[in-house]
Every structure is written in structure tokens, then in C-alpha cells.
Coordinates of C-alpha atoms in Angstrom, one line a residue:
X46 CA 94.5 120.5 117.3
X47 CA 92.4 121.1 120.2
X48 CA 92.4 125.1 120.1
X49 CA 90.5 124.6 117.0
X50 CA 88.0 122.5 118.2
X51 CA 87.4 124.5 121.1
X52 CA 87.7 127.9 119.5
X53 CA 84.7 129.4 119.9
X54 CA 84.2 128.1 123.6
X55 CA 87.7 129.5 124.6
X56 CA 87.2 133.0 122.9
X57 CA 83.3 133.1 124.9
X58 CA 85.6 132.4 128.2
X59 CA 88.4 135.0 127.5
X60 CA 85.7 137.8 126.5
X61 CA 83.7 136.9 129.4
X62 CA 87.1 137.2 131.6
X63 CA 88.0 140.7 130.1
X64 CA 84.3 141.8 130.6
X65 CA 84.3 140.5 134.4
X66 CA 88.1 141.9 134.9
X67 CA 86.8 145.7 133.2
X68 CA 83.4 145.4 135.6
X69 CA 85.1 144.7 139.1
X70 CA 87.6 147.1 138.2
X71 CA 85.1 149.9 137.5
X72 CA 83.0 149.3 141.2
X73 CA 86.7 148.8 143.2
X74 CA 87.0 152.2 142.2
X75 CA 83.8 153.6 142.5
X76 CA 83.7 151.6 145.7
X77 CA 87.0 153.1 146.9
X78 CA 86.4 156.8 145.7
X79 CA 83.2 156.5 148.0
X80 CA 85.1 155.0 151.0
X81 CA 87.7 157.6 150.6
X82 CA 85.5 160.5 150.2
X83 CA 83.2 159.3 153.3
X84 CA 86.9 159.0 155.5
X85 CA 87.3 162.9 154.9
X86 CA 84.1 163.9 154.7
X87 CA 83.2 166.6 158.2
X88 CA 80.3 164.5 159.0
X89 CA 81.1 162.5 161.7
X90 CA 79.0 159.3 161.4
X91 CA 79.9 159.1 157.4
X92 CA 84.2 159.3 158.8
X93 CA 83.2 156.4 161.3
X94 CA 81.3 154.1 158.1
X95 CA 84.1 154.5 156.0
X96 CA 86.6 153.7 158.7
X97 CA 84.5 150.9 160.0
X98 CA 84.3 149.0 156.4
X99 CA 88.3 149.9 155.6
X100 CA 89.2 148.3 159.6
X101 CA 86.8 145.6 158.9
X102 CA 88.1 144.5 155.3
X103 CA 91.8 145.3 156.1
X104 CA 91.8 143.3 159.4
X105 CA 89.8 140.1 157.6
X106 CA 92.2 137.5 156.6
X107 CA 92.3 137.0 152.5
X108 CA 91.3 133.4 152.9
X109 CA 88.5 134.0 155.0
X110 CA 86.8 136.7 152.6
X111 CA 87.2 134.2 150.1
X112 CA 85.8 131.5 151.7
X113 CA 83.2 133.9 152.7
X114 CA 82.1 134.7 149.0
X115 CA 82.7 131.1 148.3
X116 CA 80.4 129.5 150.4
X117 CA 78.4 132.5 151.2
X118 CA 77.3 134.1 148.3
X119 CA 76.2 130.9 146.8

């Protein structure tokens, strides 16, 4: 049976998924408490950063970010 041959190899990749899945999870939110906190925060140039990056991201098409990170972080 292949899962047994492969065992170890397949049990490296799910661990590596759960750690990757727990790790973007924790800086979306950190990420977004920031963004959020900076759109009601008094100041006026911290309202316009966090507006700017939440217009920019919102307005940019999925398959373009992807691409983006893709080919650009590479």
C-alpha cells in the first residue's frame, strides 16, 4: 500500500500544512487588528494608511495578488 511507504513523508507534509495554516492565521489577525485599530485611530495620517492598504488590497483582483506572490516573491 502506498500510504505505508510514504508514511512518514505524508505525516512531515500534513504537520508542515497545520503549522503554516496556525502561522498565517495568527499574522491575518494581528495584521487585521493593526489595520483596524489604525482605521479608528484620531490620528489622521494612521486613518489614511490603514484605509490606503484595506482600498488597495480590496480593489486588487485575487488572481493578480496571487500571481503577485507567485512570481514576485520568488
Amino acid at each position: 500500500m502506498m500510504f505505508a511507504e510514504y508514511r512518514g513523508q505524508i505525516l512531515q507534509s500534513f504537520t508542515v500544512t497545520v503549522e503554516l495554516a496556525v502561522l498565517s492565521g495568527t499574522l491575518a489577525l494581528i495584521l487585521g487588528t493593526g489595520l483596524a485599530a489604525m482605521r479608528l485611530a484620531p490620528v489622521p495620517v494612521l486613518r489614511w494608511i490603514g484605509g490606503g492598504y484595506v482600498h488597495l488590497v480590496r480593489n486588487t483582483p485575487l488572481t493578480l495578488l496571487l500571481l503577485l506572490c507567485s512570481f514576485g516573491l520568488a
